[in-house]
mmCIF file of C-alpha atoms in Angstrom:
data_model
loop_
_atom_site.group_PDB
_atom_site.id
_atom_site.type_symbol
_atom_site.label_atom_id
_atom_site.label_comp_id
_atom_site.label_asym_id
_atom_site.label_seq_id
_atom_site.Cartn_x
_atom_site.Cartn_y
_atom_site.Cartn_z
ATOM 1 C CA UNK A 1 41.376 -74.695 64.978
ATOM 2 C CA UNK A 2 39.091 -77.434 63.505
ATOM 3 C CA UNK A 3 42.126 -80.084 65.150
ATOM 4 C CA UNK A 4 42.138 -78.326 68.145
ATOM 5 C CA UNK A 5 38.300 -78.583 69.020
ATOM 6 C CA UNK A 6 38.844 -82.483 69.386
ATOM 7 C CA UNK A 7 41.792 -82.319 71.365
ATOM 8 C CA UNK A 8 39.640 -83.156 74.322
ATOM 9 C CA UNK A 9 38.602 -85.861 73.523
ATOM 10 C CA UNK A 10 42.103 -87.424 73.493
ATOM 11 C CA UNK A 11 43.445 -89.147 76.252
ATOM 12 C CA UNK A 12 45.692 -87.146 77.981
ATOM 13 C CA UNK A 13 49.117 -89.064 80.136
ATOM 14 C CA UNK A 14 51.200 -87.421 82.957
ATOM 15 C CA UNK A 15 54.271 -88.432 83.830
ATOM 16 C CA UNK A 16 53.589 -91.572 81.504
ATOM 17 C CA UNK A 17 49.885 -91.976 83.968
ATOM 18 C CA UNK A 18 47.020 -91.943 81.257
ATOM 19 C CA UNK A 19 44.979 -89.786 82.688
ATOM 20 C CA UNK A 20 41.107 -92.284 82.128
ATOM 21 C CA UNK A 21 42.205 -94.118 85.181
ATOM 22 C CA UNK A 22 42.067 -90.973 87.264
ATOM 23 C CA UNK A 23 38.901 -90.155 85.871
ATOM 24 C CA UNK A 24 37.348 -93.532 86.419
ATOM 25 C CA UNK A 25 38.326 -94.406 89.477
ATOM 26 C CA UNK A 26 38.219 -90.864 91.308
ATOM 27 C CA UNK A 27 34.145 -90.934 91.439
ATOM 28 C CA UNK A 28 33.900 -93.435 94.015
ATOM 29 C CA UNK A 29 36.303 -91.258 96.518
ATOM 30 C CA UNK A 30 33.574 -88.711 96.174
ATOM 31 C CA UNK A 31 30.753 -91.337 97.466
ATOM 32 C CA UNK A 32 31.284 -91.641 101.329
ATOM 33 C CA UNK A 33 30.268 -95.612 102.599
ATOM 34 C CA UNK A 34 27.559 -95.633 105.497
ATOM 35 C CA UNK A 35 28.600 -95.201 109.213
ATOM 36 C CA UNK A 36 28.025 -98.639 111.912
ATOM 37 C CA UNK A 37 25.996 -95.559 113.666
ATOM 38 C CA UNK A 38 22.314 -95.585 113.933
ATOM 39 C CA UNK A 39 22.055 -92.297 112.764
ATOM 40 C CA UNK A 40 23.740 -90.394 109.184
ATOM 41 C CA UNK A 41 24.605 -86.739 108.346
ATOM 42 C CA UNK A 42 22.778 -85.758 106.009
ATOM 43 C CA UNK A 43 24.568 -86.139 102.874
ATOM 44 C CA UNK A 44 25.086 -89.937 103.648
ATOM 45 C CA UNK A 45 21.423 -89.760 104.019
ATOM 46 C CA UNK A 46 20.853 -88.085 100.826
ATOM 47 C CA UNK A 47 22.268 -90.429 98.708
ATOM 48 C CA UNK A 48 20.629 -93.234 100.239
ATOM 49 C CA UNK A 49 17.742 -92.122 99.512
ATOM 50 C CA UNK A 50 19.124 -90.968 96.334
ATOM 51 C CA UNK A 51 19.695 -94.571 95.136
ATOM 52 C CA UNK A 52 16.433 -96.383 97.478
ATOM 53 C CA UNK A 53 14.535 -93.991 94.952
ATOM 54 C CA UNK A 54 16.246 -94.607 92.130
ATOM 55 C CA UNK A 55 16.504 -98.638 92.632
ATOM 56 C CA UNK A 56 12.974 -99.297 93.026
ATOM 57 C CA UNK A 57 12.246 -96.589 90.140
ATOM 58 C CA UNK A 58 14.264 -99.134 88.230
ATOM 59 C CA UNK A 59 12.932 -102.610 89.138
ATOM 60 C CA UNK A 60 9.173 -101.659 89.051
ATOM 61 C CA UNK A 61 8.603 -103.615 85.797
ATOM 62 C CA UNK A 62 10.815 -106.831 86.508
ATOM 63 C CA UNK A 63 9.886 -109.471 88.442
ATOM 64 C CA UNK A 64 12.175 -110.558 91.361
ATOM 65 C CA UNK A 65 13.724 -112.927 89.429
ATOM 66 C CA UNK A 66 16.007 -109.716 87.974
ATOM 67 C CA UNK A 67 16.370 -108.205 91.581
ATOM 68 C CA UNK A 68 19.521 -109.808 91.672
ATOM 69 C CA UNK A 69 20.901 -106.748 89.455
ATOM 70 C CA UNK A 70 19.782 -104.339 91.489
ATOM 71 C CA UNK A 71 23.238 -103.901 92.775
ATOM 72 C CA UNK A 72 24.706 -104.098 89.497
ATOM 73 C CA UNK A 73 22.557 -101.673 87.773
ATOM 74 C CA UNK A 74 22.396 -99.082 90.792
ATOM 75 C CA UNK A 75 26.525 -99.120 90.811
ATOM 76 C CA UNK A 76 26.369 -98.684 87.412
ATOM 77 C CA UNK A 77 24.004 -95.801 86.886
ATOM 78 C CA UNK A 78 26.111 -94.156 89.786
ATOM 79 C CA UNK A 79 29.654 -94.594 88.048
ATOM 80 C CA UNK A 80 27.791 -93.056 85.122
ATOM 81 C CA UNK A 81 26.649 -90.097 86.599
ATOM 82 C CA UNK A 82 29.674 -89.305 88.276
ATOM 83 C CA UNK A 83 31.867 -89.018 85.088
ATOM 84 C CA UNK A 84 28.995 -87.543 83.173
ATOM 85 C CA UNK A 85 29.307 -84.537 85.540
ATOM 86 C CA UNK A 86 32.803 -84.671 86.914
ATOM 87 C CA UNK A 87 33.635 -84.416 82.670
ATOM 88 C CA UNK A 88 31.570 -81.075 82.351
ATOM 89 C CA UNK A 89 34.255 -79.461 84.683
ATOM 90 C CA UNK A 90 36.964 -76.997 83.086
ATOM 91 C CA UNK A 91 40.174 -79.311 82.822
ATOM 92 C CA UNK A 92 38.753 -82.418 83.178
ATOM 93 C CA UNK A 93 38.971 -85.142 80.470
ATOM 94 C CA UNK A 94 35.136 -87.752 80.040
ATOM 95 C CA UNK A 95 36.162 -90.917 79.464
ATOM 96 C CA UNK A 96 32.471 -91.681 78.123
ATOM 97 C CA UNK A 97 33.145 -89.463 75.507
ATOM 98 C CA UNK A 98 34.759 -92.466 74.495
ATOM 99 C CA UNK A 99 33.201 -95.109 72.631
ATOM 100 C CA UNK A 100 36.198 -97.628 73.238
ATOM 101 C CA UNK A 101 34.436 -97.715 76.993
ATOM 102 C CA UNK A 102 31.150 -97.169 76.341
ATOM 103 C CA UNK A 103 30.997 -100.508 74.083
ATOM 104 C CA UNK A 104 33.518 -102.111 76.772
ATOM 105 C CA UNK A 105 30.655 -100.879 78.973
ATOM 106 C CA UNK A 106 27.535 -102.102 76.836
ATOM 107 C CA UNK A 107 29.086 -105.527 75.136
ATOM 108 C CA UNK A 108 29.290 -107.120 78.498
ATOM 109 C CA UNK A 109 26.042 -106.347 80.208
ATOM 110 C CA UNK A 110 24.156 -106.626 76.810
ATOM 111 C CA UNK A 111 25.804 -110.452 76.029
ATOM 112 C CA UNK A 112 25.117 -111.355 80.328
ATOM 113 C CA UNK A 113 21.482 -110.980 79.524
ATOM 114 C CA UNK A 114 21.018 -112.727 76.459
ATOM 115 C CA UNK A 115 22.687 -115.452 77.767
ATOM 116 C CA UNK A 116 20.495 -115.113 80.823
ATOM 117 C CA UNK A 117 17.223 -115.337 78.426
ATOM 118 C CA UNK A 118 19.090 -118.789 76.376
ATOM 119 C CA UNK A 119 19.609 -120.587 79.721
ATOM 120 C CA UNK A 120 16.871 -119.984 81.643
ATOM 121 C CA UNK A 121 14.003 -119.641 78.751
ATOM 122 C CA UNK A 122 15.624 -120.177 75.414
ATOM 123 C CA UNK A 123 12.377 -120.894 73.495
ATOM 124 C CA UNK A 124 10.971 -116.937 74.881
ATOM 125 C CA UNK A 125 14.183 -115.766 74.153
ATOM 126 C CA UNK A 126 14.523 -116.926 70.643
ATOM 127 C CA UNK A 127 10.734 -116.315 70.096
ATOM 128 C CA UNK A 128 11.200 -112.253 70.507
ATOM 129 C CA UNK A 129 12.976 -113.317 66.557
ATOM 130 C CA UNK A 130 9.603 -113.740 65.354
ATOM 131 C CA UNK A 131 6.501 -111.876 66.224
ATOM 132 C CA UNK A 132 2.916 -114.077 66.778
ATOM 133 C CA UNK A 133 0.680 -114.305 64.148
ATOM 134 C CA UNK A 134 3.750 -113.595 60.994
ATOM 135 C CA UNK A 135 2.718 -114.723 57.600
ATOM 136 C CA UNK A 136 4.739 -117.191 56.653
ATOM 137 C CA UNK A 137 6.821 -115.823 53.705
ATOM 138 C CA UNK A 138 7.606 -112.835 55.807
ATOM 139 C CA UNK A 139 9.167 -115.587 58.335
ATOM 140 C CA UNK A 140 12.991 -115.607 57.119
ATOM 141 C CA UNK A 141 13.084 -111.804 56.065
ATOM 142 C CA UNK A 142 11.656 -110.770 59.947
ATOM 143 C CA UNK A 143 14.113 -113.957 61.126
ATOM 144 C CA UNK A 144 16.880 -111.651 59.852
ATOM 145 C CA UNK A 145 15.769 -108.044 60.869
ATOM 146 C CA UNK A 146 15.263 -108.888 64.575
ATOM 147 C CA UNK A 147 18.308 -110.541 64.929
ATOM 148 C CA UNK A 148 20.123 -108.441 63.122
ATOM 149 C CA UNK A 149 18.207 -105.335 65.458
ATOM 150 C CA UNK A 150 19.474 -107.778 68.289
ATOM 151 C CA UNK A 151 23.091 -107.228 67.871
ATOM 152 C CA UNK A 152 22.768 -103.502 66.617
ATOM 153 C CA UNK A 153 21.474 -102.776 70.824
ATOM 154 C CA UNK A 154 24.767 -102.719 72.382
ATOM 155 C CA UNK A 155 26.541 -100.671 69.481
ATOM 156 C CA UNK A 156 23.105 -98.332 69.894
ATOM 157 C CA UNK A 157 23.500 -98.030 73.198
ATOM 158 C CA UNK A 158 27.736 -96.841 73.249
ATOM 159 C CA UNK A 159 26.876 -94.594 70.382
ATOM 160 C CA UNK A 160 24.344 -92.959 71.756
ATOM 161 C CA UNK A 161 25.699 -92.268 74.724
ATOM 162 C CA UNK A 162 29.001 -91.097 73.332
ATOM 163 C CA UNK A 163 27.276 -88.814 70.821
ATOM 164 C CA UNK A 164 25.370 -87.037 72.910
ATOM 165 C CA UNK A 165 27.999 -86.203 75.171
ATOM 166 C CA UNK A 166 30.347 -85.269 72.136
ATOM 167 C CA UNK A 167 27.764 -82.969 71.090
ATOM 168 C CA UNK A 168 27.384 -81.283 73.735
ATOM 169 C CA UNK A 169 31.078 -80.551 74.742
ATOM 170 C CA UNK A 170 31.941 -79.355 71.026
ATOM 171 C CA UNK A 171 28.902 -76.919 71.276
ATOM 172 C CA UNK A 172 30.027 -75.829 74.697
ATOM 173 C CA UNK A 173 33.762 -74.515 73.506
ATOM 174 C CA UNK A 174 32.276 -73.486 69.677
ATOM 175 C CA UNK A 175 30.146 -71.432 72.293
ATOM 176 C CA UNK A 176 32.967 -70.161 74.938
ATOM 177 C CA UNK A 177 35.561 -70.136 71.995
ATOM 178 C CA UNK A 178 32.374 -67.588 69.649
ATOM 179 C CA UNK A 179 31.981 -65.741 73.218
ATOM 180 C CA UNK A 180 35.656 -64.874 74.381
ATOM 181 C CA UNK A 181 36.888 -63.892 70.476
ATOM 182 C CA UNK A 182 34.018 -61.215 70.652
ATOM 183 C CA UNK A 183 34.404 -60.040 74.017
ATOM 184 C CA UNK A 184 36.837 -56.978 72.498
ATOM 185 C CA UNK A 185 34.978 -56.330 69.558
ATOM 186 C CA UNK A 186 31.312 -56.681 70.462
ATOM 187 C CA UNK A 187 30.666 -56.615 74.163
ATOM 188 C CA UNK A 188 27.158 -56.642 73.638
ATOM 189 C CA UNK A 189 27.067 -59.523 71.408
ATOM 190 C CA UNK A 190 29.499 -61.064 73.699
ATOM 191 C CA UNK A 191 27.474 -61.015 77.324
ATOM 192 C CA UNK A 192 24.468 -62.851 74.653
ATOM 193 C CA UNK A 193 26.830 -65.771 73.575
ATOM 194 C CA UNK A 194 28.408 -65.775 77.345
ATOM 195 C CA UNK A 195 23.708 -65.879 78.426
ATOM 196 C CA UNK A 196 23.414 -68.626 75.764
ATOM 197 C CA UNK A 197 26.761 -70.587 76.727
ATOM 198 C CA UNK A 198 25.030 -70.470 80.697
ATOM 199 C CA UNK A 199 22.217 -72.093 79.190
ATOM 200 C CA UNK A 200 23.694 -74.539 77.035
ATOM 201 C CA UNK A 201 25.567 -75.758 79.987
ATOM 202 C CA UNK A 202 22.722 -76.269 82.285
ATOM 203 C CA UNK A 203 21.470 -78.700 79.945
ATOM 204 C CA UNK A 204 24.025 -80.362 79.416
ATOM 205 C CA UNK A 205 24.096 -81.271 83.597
ATOM 206 C CA UNK A 206 20.832 -82.348 82.402
ATOM 207 C CA UNK A 207 21.868 -84.229 79.445
ATOM 208 C CA UNK A 208 24.744 -86.360 81.717
ATOM 209 C CA UNK A 209 22.493 -87.192 84.148
ATOM 210 C CA UNK A 210 19.532 -88.823 81.196
ATOM 211 C CA UNK A 211 22.150 -90.556 79.339
ATOM 212 C CA UNK A 212 23.220 -92.241 82.169
ATOM 213 C CA UNK A 213 19.553 -92.839 83.076
ATOM 214 C CA UNK A 214 18.747 -94.071 79.971
ATOM 215 C CA UNK A 215 21.999 -96.130 79.018
ATOM 216 C CA UNK A 216 20.922 -98.205 82.629
ATOM 217 C CA UNK A 217 17.207 -98.046 81.864
ATOM 218 C CA UNK A 218 17.511 -99.838 78.078
ATOM 219 C CA UNK A 219 19.860 -102.155 80.111
ATOM 220 C CA UNK A 220 16.705 -103.020 82.756
ATOM 221 C CA UNK A 221 14.705 -102.997 79.701
ATOM 222 C CA UNK A 222 16.969 -106.099 78.090
ATOM 223 C CA UNK A 223 17.045 -108.354 81.050
ATOM 224 C CA UNK A 224 13.421 -108.174 81.380
ATOM 225 C CA UNK A 225 12.697 -109.364 78.184
ATOM 226 C CA UNK A 226 15.143 -112.751 79.415
ATOM 227 C CA UNK A 227 14.376 -113.110 82.766
#
């Protein structure tokens, strides 16, 4: 039984096709492209309003040089938000529960911000490794600590997203199994458990949206330090 709880995080295959590829490409089908007409329908208007509001909020602390990343960061946010929410549906697979995928997203974006900082302002980027006013005996230790914290950033991005979604899916499955088992034995307790499951599902929807936003927000903060 313990192994069955983790089977949901295995990448399934159907007819030799890994379903993770379908799960990664399916979100892009859901979003309609804006037509060339002057007036759009309600769905496209709502979609455009959400993307514009998010982009303005995301780029607020960045200088004009960082605004070049608007399309990339907004697309990443919509992509993560879509696959996180779609993964909460029954009989679906959540690609962001795989650490390999999250690290594959975190490392290139983090590395791009570091390379941009080293190319455009190497003195300021290296200055982050040593806070101003540091006592001379502590300089080597602080440089080592700040360097380690710099390289831990992509790992923290990937692990945070993986751990939060994995824990939520496991908790939902545990409570759902408990409600199913308790239904013929103690109906009142089973109904109470099902109510807790419903509230937990609402919480997981919020967690799925928040974690996608936090992932992109931290990337924008790393970008802010290097532009």
